[in-house]
Structures are given as C-alpha cells and as structure tokens.
PDB file of C-alpha atoms in Angstrom:
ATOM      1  CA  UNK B   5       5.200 -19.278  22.441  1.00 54.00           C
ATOM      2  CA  UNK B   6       9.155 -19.769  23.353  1.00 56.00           C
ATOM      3  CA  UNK B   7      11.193 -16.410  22.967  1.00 50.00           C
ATOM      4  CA  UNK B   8      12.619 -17.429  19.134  1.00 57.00           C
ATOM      5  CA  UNK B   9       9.392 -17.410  18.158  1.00 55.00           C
ATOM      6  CA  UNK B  10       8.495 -14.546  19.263  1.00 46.00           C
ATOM      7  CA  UNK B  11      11.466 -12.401  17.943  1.00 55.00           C
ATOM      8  CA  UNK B  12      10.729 -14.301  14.385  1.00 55.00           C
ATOM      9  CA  UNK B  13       6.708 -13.060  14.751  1.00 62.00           C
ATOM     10  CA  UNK B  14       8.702  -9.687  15.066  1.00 63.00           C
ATOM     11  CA  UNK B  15      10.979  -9.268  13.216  1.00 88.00           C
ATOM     12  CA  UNK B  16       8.764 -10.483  10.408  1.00 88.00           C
ATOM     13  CA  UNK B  17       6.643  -7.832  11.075  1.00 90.00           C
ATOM     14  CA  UNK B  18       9.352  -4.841  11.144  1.00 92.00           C
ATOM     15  CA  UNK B  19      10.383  -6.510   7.475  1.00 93.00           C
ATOM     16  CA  UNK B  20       7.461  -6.420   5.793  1.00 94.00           C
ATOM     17  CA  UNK B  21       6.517  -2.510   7.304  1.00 93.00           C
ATOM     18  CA  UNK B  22      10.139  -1.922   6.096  1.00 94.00           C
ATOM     19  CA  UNK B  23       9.291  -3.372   2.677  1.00 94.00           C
ATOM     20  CA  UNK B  24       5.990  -0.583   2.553  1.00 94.00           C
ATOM     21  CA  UNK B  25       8.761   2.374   3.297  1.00 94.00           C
ATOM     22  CA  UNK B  26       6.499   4.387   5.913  1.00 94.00           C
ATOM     23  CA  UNK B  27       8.598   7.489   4.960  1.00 94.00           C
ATOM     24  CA  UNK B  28       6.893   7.777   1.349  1.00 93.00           C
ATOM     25  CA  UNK B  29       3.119   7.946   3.432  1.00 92.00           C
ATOM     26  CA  UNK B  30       3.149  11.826   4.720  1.00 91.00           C
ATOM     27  CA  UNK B  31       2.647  13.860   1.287  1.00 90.00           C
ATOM     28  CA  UNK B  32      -0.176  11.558   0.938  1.00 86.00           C
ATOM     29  CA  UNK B  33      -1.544  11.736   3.875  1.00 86.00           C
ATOM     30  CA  UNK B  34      -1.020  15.544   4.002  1.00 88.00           C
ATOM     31  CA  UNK B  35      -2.747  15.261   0.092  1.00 88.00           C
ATOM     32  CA  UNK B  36      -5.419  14.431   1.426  1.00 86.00           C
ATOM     33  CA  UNK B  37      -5.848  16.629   4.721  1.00 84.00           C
ATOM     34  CA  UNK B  38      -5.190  19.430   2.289  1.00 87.00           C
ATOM     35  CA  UNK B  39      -8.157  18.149  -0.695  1.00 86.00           C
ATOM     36  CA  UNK B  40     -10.598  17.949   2.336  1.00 83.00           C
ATOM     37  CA  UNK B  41      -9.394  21.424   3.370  1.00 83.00           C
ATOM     38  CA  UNK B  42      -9.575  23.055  -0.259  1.00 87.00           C
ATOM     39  CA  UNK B  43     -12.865  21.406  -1.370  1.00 83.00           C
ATOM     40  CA  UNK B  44     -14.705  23.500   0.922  1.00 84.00           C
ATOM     41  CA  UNK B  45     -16.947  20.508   1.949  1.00 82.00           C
ATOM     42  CA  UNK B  46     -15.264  19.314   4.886  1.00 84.00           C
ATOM     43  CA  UNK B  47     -16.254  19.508   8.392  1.00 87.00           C
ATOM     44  CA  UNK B  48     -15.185  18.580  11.758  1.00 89.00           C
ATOM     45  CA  UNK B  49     -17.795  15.735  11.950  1.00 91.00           C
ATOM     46  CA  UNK B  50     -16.790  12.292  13.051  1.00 93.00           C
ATOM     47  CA  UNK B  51     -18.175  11.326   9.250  1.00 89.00           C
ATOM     48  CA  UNK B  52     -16.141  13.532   7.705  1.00 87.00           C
ATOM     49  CA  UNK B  53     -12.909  12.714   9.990  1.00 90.00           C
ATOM     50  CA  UNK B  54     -13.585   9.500   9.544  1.00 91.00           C
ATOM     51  CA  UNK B  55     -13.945   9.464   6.008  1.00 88.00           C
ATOM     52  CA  UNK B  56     -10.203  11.496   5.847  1.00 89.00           C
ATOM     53  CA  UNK B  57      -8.992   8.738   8.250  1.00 92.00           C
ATOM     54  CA  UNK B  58      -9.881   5.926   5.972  1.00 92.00           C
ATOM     55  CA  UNK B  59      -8.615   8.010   2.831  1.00 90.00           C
ATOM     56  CA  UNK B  60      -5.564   8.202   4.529  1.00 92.00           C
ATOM     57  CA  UNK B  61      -4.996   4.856   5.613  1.00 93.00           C
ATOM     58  CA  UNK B  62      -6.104   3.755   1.816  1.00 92.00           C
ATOM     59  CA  UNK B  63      -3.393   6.363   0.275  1.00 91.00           C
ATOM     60  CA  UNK B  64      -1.124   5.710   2.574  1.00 91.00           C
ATOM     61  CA  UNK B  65       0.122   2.494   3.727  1.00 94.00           C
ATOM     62  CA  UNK B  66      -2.535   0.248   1.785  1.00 94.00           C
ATOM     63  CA  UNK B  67      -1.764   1.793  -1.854  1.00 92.00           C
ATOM     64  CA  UNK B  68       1.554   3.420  -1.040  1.00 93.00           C
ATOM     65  CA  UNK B  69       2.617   0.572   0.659  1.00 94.00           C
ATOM     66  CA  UNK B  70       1.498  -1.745  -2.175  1.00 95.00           C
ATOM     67  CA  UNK B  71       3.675  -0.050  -4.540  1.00 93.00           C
ATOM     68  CA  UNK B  72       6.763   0.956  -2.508  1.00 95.00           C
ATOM     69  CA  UNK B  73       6.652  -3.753  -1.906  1.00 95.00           C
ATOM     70  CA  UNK B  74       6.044  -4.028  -5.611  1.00 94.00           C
ATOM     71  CA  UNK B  75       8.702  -1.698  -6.928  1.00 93.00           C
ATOM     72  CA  UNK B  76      10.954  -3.631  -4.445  1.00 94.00           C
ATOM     73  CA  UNK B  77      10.053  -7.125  -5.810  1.00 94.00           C
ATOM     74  CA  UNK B  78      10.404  -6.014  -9.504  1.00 93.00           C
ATOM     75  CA  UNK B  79      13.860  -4.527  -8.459  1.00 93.00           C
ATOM     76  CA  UNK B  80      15.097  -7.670  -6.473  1.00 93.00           C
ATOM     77  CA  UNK B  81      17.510  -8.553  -9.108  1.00 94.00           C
ATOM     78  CA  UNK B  82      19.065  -5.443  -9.521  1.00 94.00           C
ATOM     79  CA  UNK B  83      19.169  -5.083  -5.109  1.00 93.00           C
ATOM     80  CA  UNK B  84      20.951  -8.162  -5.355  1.00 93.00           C
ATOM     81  CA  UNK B  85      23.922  -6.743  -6.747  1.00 95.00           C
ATOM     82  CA  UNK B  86      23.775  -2.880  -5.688  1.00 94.00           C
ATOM     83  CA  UNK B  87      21.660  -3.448  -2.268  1.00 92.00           C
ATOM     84  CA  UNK B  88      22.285  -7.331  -1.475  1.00 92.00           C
ATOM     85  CA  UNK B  89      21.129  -6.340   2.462  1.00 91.00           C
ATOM     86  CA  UNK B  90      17.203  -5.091   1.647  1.00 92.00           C
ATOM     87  CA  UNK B  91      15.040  -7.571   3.061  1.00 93.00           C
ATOM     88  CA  UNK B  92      14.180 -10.041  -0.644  1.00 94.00           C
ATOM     89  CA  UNK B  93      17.683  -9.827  -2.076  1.00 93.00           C
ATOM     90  CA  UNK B  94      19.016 -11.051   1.151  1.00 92.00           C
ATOM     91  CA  UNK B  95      16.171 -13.483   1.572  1.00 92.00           C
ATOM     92  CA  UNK B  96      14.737 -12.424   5.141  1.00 92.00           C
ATOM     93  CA  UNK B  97      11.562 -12.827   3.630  1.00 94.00           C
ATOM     94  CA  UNK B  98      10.316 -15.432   1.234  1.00 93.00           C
ATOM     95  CA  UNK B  99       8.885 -15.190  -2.312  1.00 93.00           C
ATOM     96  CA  UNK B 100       5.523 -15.848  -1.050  1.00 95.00           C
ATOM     97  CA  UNK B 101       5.146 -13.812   1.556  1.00 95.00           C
ATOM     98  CA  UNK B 102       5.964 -10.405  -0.717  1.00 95.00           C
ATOM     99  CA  UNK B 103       3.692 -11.488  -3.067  1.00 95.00           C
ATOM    100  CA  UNK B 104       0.536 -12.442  -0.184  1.00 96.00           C
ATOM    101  CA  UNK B 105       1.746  -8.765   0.959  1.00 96.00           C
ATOM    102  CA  UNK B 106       1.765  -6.938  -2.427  1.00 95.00           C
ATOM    103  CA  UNK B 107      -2.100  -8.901  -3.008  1.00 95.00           C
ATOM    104  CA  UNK B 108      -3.616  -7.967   0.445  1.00 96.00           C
ATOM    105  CA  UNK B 109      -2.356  -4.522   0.069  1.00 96.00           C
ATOM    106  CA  UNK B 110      -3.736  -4.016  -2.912  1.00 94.00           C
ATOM    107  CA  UNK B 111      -7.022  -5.646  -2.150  1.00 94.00           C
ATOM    108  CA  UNK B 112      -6.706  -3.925   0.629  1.00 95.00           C
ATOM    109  CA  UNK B 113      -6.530  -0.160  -0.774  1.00 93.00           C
ATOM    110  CA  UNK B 114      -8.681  -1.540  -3.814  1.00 91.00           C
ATOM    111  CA  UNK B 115     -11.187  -2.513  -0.568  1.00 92.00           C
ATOM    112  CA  UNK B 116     -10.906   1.091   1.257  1.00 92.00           C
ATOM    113  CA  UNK B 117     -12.005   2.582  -2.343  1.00 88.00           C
ATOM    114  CA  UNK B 118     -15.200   0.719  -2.778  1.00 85.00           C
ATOM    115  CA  UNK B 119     -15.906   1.667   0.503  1.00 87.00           C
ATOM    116  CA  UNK B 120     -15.300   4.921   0.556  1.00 86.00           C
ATOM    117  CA  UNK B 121     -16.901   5.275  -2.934  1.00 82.00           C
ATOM    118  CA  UNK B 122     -20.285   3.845  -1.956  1.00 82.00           C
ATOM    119  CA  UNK B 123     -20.031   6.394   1.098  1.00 83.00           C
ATOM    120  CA  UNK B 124     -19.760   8.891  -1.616  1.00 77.00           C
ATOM    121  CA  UNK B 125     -22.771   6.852  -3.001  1.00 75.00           C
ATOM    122  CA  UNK B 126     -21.572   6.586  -6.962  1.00 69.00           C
ATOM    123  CA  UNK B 127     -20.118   3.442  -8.618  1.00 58.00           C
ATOM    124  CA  UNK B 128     -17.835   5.030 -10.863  1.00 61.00           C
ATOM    125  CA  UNK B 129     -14.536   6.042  -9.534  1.00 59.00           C
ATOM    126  CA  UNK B 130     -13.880   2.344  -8.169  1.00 59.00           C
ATOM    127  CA  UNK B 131     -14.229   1.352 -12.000  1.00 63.00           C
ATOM    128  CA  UNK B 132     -11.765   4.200 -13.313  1.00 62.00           C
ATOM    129  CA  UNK B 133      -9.361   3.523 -10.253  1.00 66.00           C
ATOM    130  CA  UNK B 134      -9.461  -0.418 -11.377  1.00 65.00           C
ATOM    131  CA  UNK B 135      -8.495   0.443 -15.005  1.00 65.00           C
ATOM    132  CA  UNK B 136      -6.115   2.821 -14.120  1.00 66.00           C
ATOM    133  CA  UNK B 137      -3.656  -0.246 -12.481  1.00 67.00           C
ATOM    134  CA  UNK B 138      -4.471  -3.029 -14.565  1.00 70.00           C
ATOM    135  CA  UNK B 139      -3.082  -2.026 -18.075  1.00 72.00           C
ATOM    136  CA  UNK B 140      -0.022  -1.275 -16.221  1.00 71.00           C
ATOM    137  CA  UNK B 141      -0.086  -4.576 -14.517  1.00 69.00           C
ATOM    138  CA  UNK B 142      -1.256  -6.779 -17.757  1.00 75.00           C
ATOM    139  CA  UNK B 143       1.927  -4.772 -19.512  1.00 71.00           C
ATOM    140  CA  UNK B 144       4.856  -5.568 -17.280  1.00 72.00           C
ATOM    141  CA  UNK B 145       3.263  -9.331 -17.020  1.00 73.00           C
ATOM    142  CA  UNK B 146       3.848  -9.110 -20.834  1.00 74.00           C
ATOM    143  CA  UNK B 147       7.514  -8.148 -20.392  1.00 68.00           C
ATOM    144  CA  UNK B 148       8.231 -10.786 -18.605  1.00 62.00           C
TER     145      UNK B 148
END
C-alpha cells in the first residue's frame, strides 16, 4: 500500500470513531462498573470481569456508538446548515458507509446481548431489549 492509501485507511477510521462520539461512553461504562458493584453479586473472577468487560464494550461503543452515528445521520440536514464541517454534511464519508456503520453497530451491541444473556442463561431480556428499539425505529421510518 502507497502512503495515500494509507492516510485514506486512516483517516477513515478516525471519522467513523468520531461519528460514535467516544466522549458519551464513560457514564456507561461507569453504569455498569457501579450495577456490578451494587448488585452484590460481583466478584473479582476473570468470569465476572469479563462479563463487565463485554457489558461495557456492548453499552459503550457498540450501542452508544450506534446511536450517537444514528442521531448524526437523522440530523445531517440540519448539520448542513448549522455544522456544514461534521464528517456526513461535509461528505468525508459516504451514505453507505454510515449506514453499514449504524447496522454493524447495532448488530453488533444487539450480538454482545444475546451473548451475554445466554451467559446469564435466560432468553428473555434479548426479546424485551429487541422490542424496546424497534417501535422506535418502525415510527421514524413512518415519518419519513
């Protein structure tokens, strides 16, 4: 790979982690140290650290991320006037590649859930999480 490439591969990159705003992950990630803490069930076992660590990572930038990109992409047209810089506006990355990012981050969090629910070794939880996004989703699909 030549150097332009390179910088593109990049710069891509820092867009679309720019696009999941990184800043909005602590209070979730500190939500869920602190539930682990309070529910009196947690331990310092590499399950139970590891079970914290992939709660995190869901909350954080899989599901955060997801909706931090998909508040951006339903605000593009408004950015284009007040914020014409921020990365969709200004067209520094494509249509397509917000909307693969907004799908595997949701699939993504949606992916960390099922797993972390059949740790917990019930089936219902993943089922209330997926009808607590898709009215909202089937609703502003109807507005537009």
């Amino acid at each position: 790979m030549d150097h332009d490439t390179l910088k593109f591969t990049y710069d891509i990159w820092k867009i679309r982690l720019q696009l999941t705003k990184p800043v909005t992950w602590p209070p979730l990630v500190w939500g869920v140290v602190c539930g682990a803490a309070a529910s009196g069930n947690f331990h310092w076992s590499l399950e139970d650290v590891a079970k914290a660590i992939v709660c995190m990572v869901m909350s954080g930038p899989c599901l955060t991320g997801y909706t931090q990109t998909l508040n951006d992409w339903y605000d593009r047209e408004i950015d284009a006037i007040n914020e014409p810089y921020r990365p969709i506006p200004s067209g520094a990355i494509s249509e397509n590649e917000v909307i693969t990012q907004i799908w595997v981050l949701l699939l993504a969090g949606l992916g960390l859930a099922g797993l972390l629910d059949a740790w917990a070794g019930h089936t219902f939880p993943i089922v209330l999480s997926c009808c607590r996004w898709i009215p909202p989703f089937i609703y502003i699909q109807l507005l537009l």
